[in-house]
Amino acid sequence: MTRRVVITGIGAVSPVGIGVDAFWSGLFRGENGIGPITLFDSSSIKSSLAGEVKDFDPTRWQEYKDASHTDRCGQFAIAAAAEAVEDSGVVGTVDPYRAAVYMGTGIGGFHTTEENCRKLVEKGARRVSPFFVPMMIANMPAGMIAIRYGFCGQAIPAVTACASGSHAIGEATRAIRHGYADVVIAGGAEAPIVEVGLAGFCAMKALATSEDPNAASLPFDARRGGFVPAEGAGVLVLEEYERAKARGAKIYGEIVGYGTTCDAYHMTAPKPDGTGAAKAVSLALEEAGWKPGERVYVNAHGTGTKLNDLAETKALKIAFGESEARKLTISSTKSMTGHMLGAAGAVEAIACALALRDSVAPPTINLTEPDPECDLDYTPLVKRESEFDLAISNSFGFGGHNACVAIRRVD
């Protein structure tokens, strides 16, 4: 028998606020979290804006010594996990070997990597930190969260570029459904705002180059010219429904569908006809039991790149059919947060759960010149109050990785 999987805790660290309440109220108000880069001197690169997490103090969640041995990516992961776990009240209720961690990241310890490469070049091998490797490797956010909470089941990273957070949630859902775990801490974290990383993205002409924060992250807008890099983390506590119900847990929603495919087309570009992404969405909709006529909110991948936004528009039309696609309420919260890469799918799944709970779709801000080829309803400029039957979160990453997570309310 397939078991049901529900969300019983959420935590977020984002450019529009630290903590779920600040994150959601920022999206609700259409707040722009994008601004000038302060984490390094960006004068050498063409992009000067990013979605930075403001006023983040890791010692709120870790002892100073532990924080100093944790990359910024891991610090975000621990902060978001701490909020989600406290919110869920799950600690102490589950066999440690039935509790798991699935954390996604596209890159891992980028700050640590850059810092130690500089030390190696400028000061020699002896100045490289003994903590370099454990701080840098992509599995460490999952491992550190498992250590913190004594979760002795699987501790597995999902490393699929911008789809990492969604893949972590989807694979965690399958682990619970098929009996491998009862509780999973799942999500994604990323801290990519370092000079070498942004220089690389600039070299491939992937980043927006506008110096105006209100004209930089422009999903589905004719003026769009690239994504705005961002950092942060999103974490969900997923739990088998019957045990969550039995212990009286608060339930934000049920993960009812998950689809994943690979374009098998190009290292960085999406398949232009959208068929790979469409199949991932279709698989999630089939698993979710979607029926034409249902009211659906879509948190789009919506990066603001020329190819991605058009391919996603085509994918939604294929997956839902032309007429149903035109009834969708769609928004790209990346217009406010920027693109959080491996964390994006997790924070956007949280946005989906809260959109269902509060009957409101956050807006796509800055959408003032719609691209005629991106001709669906992208909720421009201001939020929209509406009840939804289903919410889906799309994530598409370099390498052709596609993932879609579907969520329903639990009444």
PDB file of C-alpha atoms in Angstrom, residues 248-400:
ATOM      1  CA  GLY A 248      -1.610  15.904  16.254  1.00  0.00           C
ATOM      2  CA  ALA A 249       0.926  17.553  13.992  1.00  0.00           C
ATOM      3  CA  LYS A 250       0.137  20.728  12.093  1.00  0.00           C
ATOM      4  CA  ILE A 251      -0.119  19.816   8.396  1.00  0.00           C
ATOM      5  CA  TYR A 252       0.654  22.369   5.687  1.00  0.00           C
ATOM      6  CA  GLY A 253      -0.219  20.137   2.773  1.00  0.00           C
ATOM      7  CA  GLU A 254       0.308  16.779   1.112  1.00  0.00           C
ATOM      8  CA  ILE A 255       2.917  15.971  -1.521  1.00  0.00           C
ATOM      9  CA  VAL A 256       0.669  14.274  -4.050  1.00  0.00           C
ATOM     10  CA  GLY A 257       2.816  14.248  -7.172  1.00  0.00           C
ATOM     11  CA  TYR A 258       6.419  14.180  -8.326  1.00  0.00           C
ATOM     12  CA  GLY A 259       7.763  14.000 -11.840  1.00  0.00           C
ATOM     13  CA  THR A 260      11.348  13.999 -13.017  1.00  0.00           C
ATOM     14  CA  THR A 261      12.978  13.711 -16.443  1.00  0.00           C
ATOM     15  CA  CYS A 262      16.126  14.724 -18.282  1.00  0.00           C
ATOM     16  CA  ASP A 263      16.111  16.664 -21.554  1.00  0.00           C
ATOM     17  CA  ALA A 264      19.235  14.762 -22.693  1.00  0.00           C
ATOM     18  CA  TYR A 265      19.761  17.705 -25.010  1.00  0.00           C
ATOM     19  CA  HIS A 266      22.378  20.295 -23.937  1.00  0.00           C
ATOM     20  CA  MET A 267      24.697  21.147 -21.028  1.00  0.00           C
ATOM     21  CA  THR A 268      22.960  24.419 -20.197  1.00  0.00           C
ATOM     22  CA  ALA A 269      20.090  25.180 -22.598  1.00  0.00           C
ATOM     23  CA  PRO A 270      16.620  23.696 -22.123  1.00  0.00           C
ATOM     24  CA  LYS A 271      15.096  21.663 -24.916  1.00  0.00           C
ATOM     25  CA  PRO A 272      13.473  24.428 -26.997  1.00  0.00           C
ATOM     26  CA  ASP A 273      10.158  22.648 -27.561  1.00  0.00           C
ATOM     27  CA  GLY A 274       9.656  22.133 -23.806  1.00  0.00           C
ATOM     28  CA  THR A 275       8.880  18.428 -24.151  1.00  0.00           C
ATOM     29  CA  GLY A 276      11.290  17.230 -21.445  1.00  0.00           C
ATOM     30  CA  ALA A 277       9.944  19.678 -18.879  1.00  0.00           C
ATOM     31  CA  ALA A 278       6.382  18.942 -20.013  1.00  0.00           C
ATOM     32  CA  LYS A 279       6.852  15.234 -19.301  1.00  0.00           C
ATOM     33  CA  ALA A 280       8.040  15.960 -15.744  1.00  0.00           C
ATOM     34  CA  VAL A 281       4.981  18.149 -15.152  1.00  0.00           C
ATOM     35  CA  SER A 282       2.669  15.540 -16.722  1.00  0.00           C
ATOM     36  CA  LEU A 283       4.062  12.795 -14.474  1.00  0.00           C
ATOM     37  CA  ALA A 284       3.456  14.935 -11.390  1.00  0.00           C
ATOM     38  CA  LEU A 285      -0.070  15.801 -12.517  1.00  0.00           C
ATOM     39  CA  GLU A 286      -0.901  12.161 -13.213  1.00  0.00           C
ATOM     40  CA  GLU A 287       0.328  11.109  -9.782  1.00  0.00           C
ATOM     41  CA  ALA A 288      -1.607  13.988  -8.202  1.00  0.00           C
ATOM     42  CA  GLY A 289      -4.835  12.931  -9.886  1.00  0.00           C
ATOM     43  CA  TRP A 290      -5.250  16.299 -11.599  1.00  0.00           C
ATOM     44  CA  LYS A 291      -8.471  16.766 -13.540  1.00  0.00           C
ATOM     45  CA  PRO A 292      -9.313  19.508 -16.065  1.00  0.00           C
ATOM     46  CA  GLY A 293     -11.231  22.293 -14.389  1.00  0.00           C
ATOM     47  CA  GLU A 294      -9.267  22.212 -11.149  1.00  0.00           C
ATOM     48  CA  ARG A 295      -7.860  25.545  -9.993  1.00  0.00           C
ATOM     49  CA  VAL A 296      -4.081  25.297 -10.182  1.00  0.00           C
ATOM     50  CA  TYR A 297      -1.318  27.589  -8.940  1.00  0.00           C
ATOM     51  CA  VAL A 298       2.052  27.162 -10.661  1.00  0.00           C
ATOM     52  CA  ASN A 299       5.234  28.443  -9.079  1.00  0.00           C
ATOM     53  CA  ALA A 300       7.206  28.652 -12.298  1.00  0.00           C
ATOM     54  CA  HIS A 301      10.901  28.015 -12.639  1.00  0.00           C
ATOM     55  CA  GLY A 302      10.769  31.419 -14.355  1.00  0.00           C
ATOM     56  CA  THR A 303      14.427  32.427 -14.278  1.00  0.00           C
ATOM     57  CA  GLY A 304      14.251  35.403 -16.621  1.00  0.00           C
ATOM     58  CA  THR A 305      16.443  33.853 -19.290  1.00  0.00           C
ATOM     59  CA  LYS A 306      15.282  34.073 -22.895  1.00  0.00           C
ATOM     60  CA  LEU A 307      15.254  30.333 -23.598  1.00  0.00           C
ATOM     61  CA  ASN A 308      14.023  29.035 -20.243  1.00  0.00           C
ATOM     62  CA  ASP A 309      10.892  31.150 -19.910  1.00  0.00           C
ATOM     63  CA  LEU A 310       9.752  30.347 -23.434  1.00  0.00           C
ATOM     64  CA  ALA A 311      10.431  26.620 -23.029  1.00  0.00           C
ATOM     65  CA  GLU A 312       8.509  26.567 -19.732  1.00  0.00           C
ATOM     66  CA  THR A 313       5.540  28.303 -21.334  1.00  0.00           C
ATOM     67  CA  LYS A 314       5.501  25.643 -24.053  1.00  0.00           C
ATOM     68  CA  ALA A 315       5.869  22.889 -21.431  1.00  0.00           C
ATOM     69  CA  LEU A 316       2.834  24.068 -19.477  1.00  0.00           C
ATOM     70  CA  LYS A 317       0.740  24.168 -22.640  1.00  0.00           C
ATOM     71  CA  ILE A 318       1.778  20.611 -23.508  1.00  0.00           C
ATOM     72  CA  ALA A 319       1.253  19.216 -19.998  1.00  0.00           C
ATOM     73  CA  PHE A 320      -2.109  20.872 -19.296  1.00  0.00           C
ATOM     74  CA  GLY A 321      -3.366  21.348 -22.845  1.00  0.00           C
ATOM     75  CA  GLU A 322      -3.733  24.778 -24.416  1.00  0.00           C
ATOM     76  CA  SER A 323      -7.151  25.632 -22.964  1.00  0.00           C
ATOM     77  CA  GLU A 324      -6.380  24.500 -19.410  1.00  0.00           C
ATOM     78  CA  ALA A 325      -2.968  26.197 -19.484  1.00  0.00           C
ATOM     79  CA  ARG A 326      -4.714  29.513 -20.067  1.00  0.00           C
ATOM     80  CA  LYS A 327      -6.678  29.027 -16.833  1.00  0.00           C
ATOM     81  CA  LEU A 328      -3.553  28.548 -14.702  1.00  0.00           C
ATOM     82  CA  THR A 329      -2.446  31.129 -12.146  1.00  0.00           C
ATOM     83  CA  ILE A 330       1.321  31.265 -12.564  1.00  0.00           C
ATOM     84  CA  SER A 331       4.015  33.338 -10.897  1.00  0.00           C
ATOM     85  CA  SER A 332       7.767  33.441 -10.646  1.00  0.00           C
ATOM     86  CA  THR A 333       8.879  34.316  -7.132  1.00  0.00           C
ATOM     87  CA  LYS A 334      12.413  34.566  -8.545  1.00  0.00           C
ATOM     88  CA  SER A 335      11.341  38.046  -9.631  1.00  0.00           C
ATOM     89  CA  MET A 336      11.651  38.895  -5.907  1.00  0.00           C
ATOM     90  CA  THR A 337      14.259  36.505  -4.557  1.00  0.00           C
ATOM     91  CA  GLY A 338      16.513  36.068  -7.561  1.00  0.00           C
ATOM     92  CA  HIS A 339      17.571  32.555  -8.516  1.00  0.00           C
ATOM     93  CA  MET A 340      18.635  30.568  -5.458  1.00  0.00           C
ATOM     94  CA  LEU A 341      19.901  27.697  -7.639  1.00  0.00           C
ATOM     95  CA  GLY A 342      19.892  24.464  -5.591  1.00  0.00           C
ATOM     96  CA  ALA A 343      17.695  26.056  -2.898  1.00  0.00           C
ATOM     97  CA  ALA A 344      15.105  27.409  -5.343  1.00  0.00           C
ATOM     98  CA  GLY A 345      12.911  24.327  -5.579  1.00  0.00           C
ATOM     99  CA  ALA A 346      12.654  24.025  -1.799  1.00  0.00           C
ATOM    100  CA  VAL A 347      11.723  27.634  -1.055  1.00  0.00           C
ATOM    101  CA  GLU A 348       9.293  27.579  -3.968  1.00  0.00           C
ATOM    102  CA  ALA A 349       7.635  24.398  -2.684  1.00  0.00           C
ATOM    103  CA  ILE A 350       7.133  26.241   0.609  1.00  0.00           C
ATOM    104  CA  ALA A 351       5.575  29.122  -1.343  1.00  0.00           C
ATOM    105  CA  CYS A 352       3.210  26.631  -2.998  1.00  0.00           C
ATOM    106  CA  ALA A 353       2.105  25.169   0.341  1.00  0.00           C
ATOM    107  CA  LEU A 354       1.451  28.645   1.744  1.00  0.00           C
ATOM    108  CA  ALA A 355      -0.363  29.758  -1.415  1.00  0.00           C
ATOM    109  CA  LEU A 356      -2.763  26.843  -0.891  1.00  0.00           C
ATOM    110  CA  ARG A 357      -3.127  27.606   2.825  1.00  0.00           C
ATOM    111  CA  ASP A 358      -3.789  31.329   2.419  1.00  0.00           C
ATOM    112  CA  SER A 359      -5.594  31.236  -0.943  1.00  0.00           C
ATOM    113  CA  VAL A 360      -3.249  33.739  -2.513  1.00  0.00           C
ATOM    114  CA  ALA A 361      -0.761  33.673  -5.384  1.00  0.00           C
ATOM    115  CA  PRO A 362       2.344  35.822  -4.921  1.00  0.00           C
ATOM    116  CA  PRO A 363       3.085  38.130  -7.846  1.00  0.00           C
ATOM    117  CA  THR A 364       5.661  38.240 -10.596  1.00  0.00           C
ATOM    118  CA  ILE A 365       6.992  41.715  -9.917  1.00  0.00           C
ATOM    119  CA  ASN A 366       8.609  43.902 -12.600  1.00  0.00           C
ATOM    120  CA  LEU A 367       6.507  42.238 -15.327  1.00  0.00           C
ATOM    121  CA  THR A 368       5.568  45.385 -17.234  1.00  0.00           C
ATOM    122  CA  GLU A 369       6.405  44.395 -20.824  1.00  0.00           C
ATOM    123  CA  PRO A 370       5.098  40.832 -21.337  1.00  0.00           C
ATOM    124  CA  ASP A 371       6.813  38.764 -24.001  1.00  0.00           C
ATOM    125  CA  PRO A 372       4.135  38.003 -26.630  1.00  0.00           C
ATOM    126  CA  GLU A 373       5.451  34.431 -26.848  1.00  0.00           C
ATOM    127  CA  CYS A 374       5.060  33.961 -23.084  1.00  0.00           C
ATOM    128  CA  ASP A 375       1.320  34.424 -23.241  1.00  0.00           C
ATOM    129  CA  LEU A 376      -0.062  32.744 -20.115  1.00  0.00           C
ATOM    130  CA  ASP A 377      -1.280  34.364 -16.878  1.00  0.00           C
ATOM    131  CA  TYR A 378       1.862  35.147 -14.859  1.00  0.00           C
ATOM    132  CA  THR A 379       0.202  37.219 -12.084  1.00  0.00           C
ATOM    133  CA  PRO A 380       1.960  40.476 -12.960  1.00  0.00           C
ATOM    134  CA  LEU A 381       2.963  43.035 -10.330  1.00  0.00           C
ATOM    135  CA  VAL A 382       0.533  42.292  -7.488  1.00  0.00           C
ATOM    136  CA  LYS A 383      -0.645  39.208  -5.584  1.00  0.00           C
ATOM    137  CA  ARG A 384      -3.951  37.558  -6.434  1.00  0.00           C
ATOM    138  CA  GLU A 385      -6.410  36.169  -3.931  1.00  0.00           C
ATOM    139  CA  SER A 386      -7.929  32.905  -5.115  1.00  0.00           C
ATOM    140  CA  GLU A 387      -8.610  29.429  -3.793  1.00  0.00           C
ATOM    141  CA  PHE A 388      -6.587  26.660  -5.386  1.00  0.00           C
ATOM    142  CA  ASP A 389      -7.166  22.925  -5.582  1.00  0.00           C
ATOM    143  CA  LEU A 390      -3.567  22.091  -6.478  1.00  0.00           C
ATOM    144  CA  ALA A 391      -0.180  23.796  -6.555  1.00  0.00           C
ATOM    145  CA  ILE A 392       2.876  22.729  -8.517  1.00  0.00           C
ATOM    146  CA  SER A 393       6.489  23.871  -8.326  1.00  0.00           C
ATOM    147  CA  ASN A 394       8.696  23.576 -11.416  1.00  0.00           C
ATOM    148  CA  SER A 395      12.494  23.332 -11.340  1.00  0.00           C
ATOM    149  CA  PHE A 396      14.758  22.922 -14.358  1.00  0.00           C
ATOM    150  CA  GLY A 397      18.547  22.741 -14.111  1.00  0.00           C
ATOM    151  CA  PHE A 398      21.746  22.735 -16.148  1.00  0.00           C
ATOM    152  CA  GLY A 399      22.334  19.275 -17.542  1.00  0.00           C
ATOM    153  CA  GLY A 400      18.695  19.054 -18.597  1.00  0.00           C
TER     154      GLY A 400
END
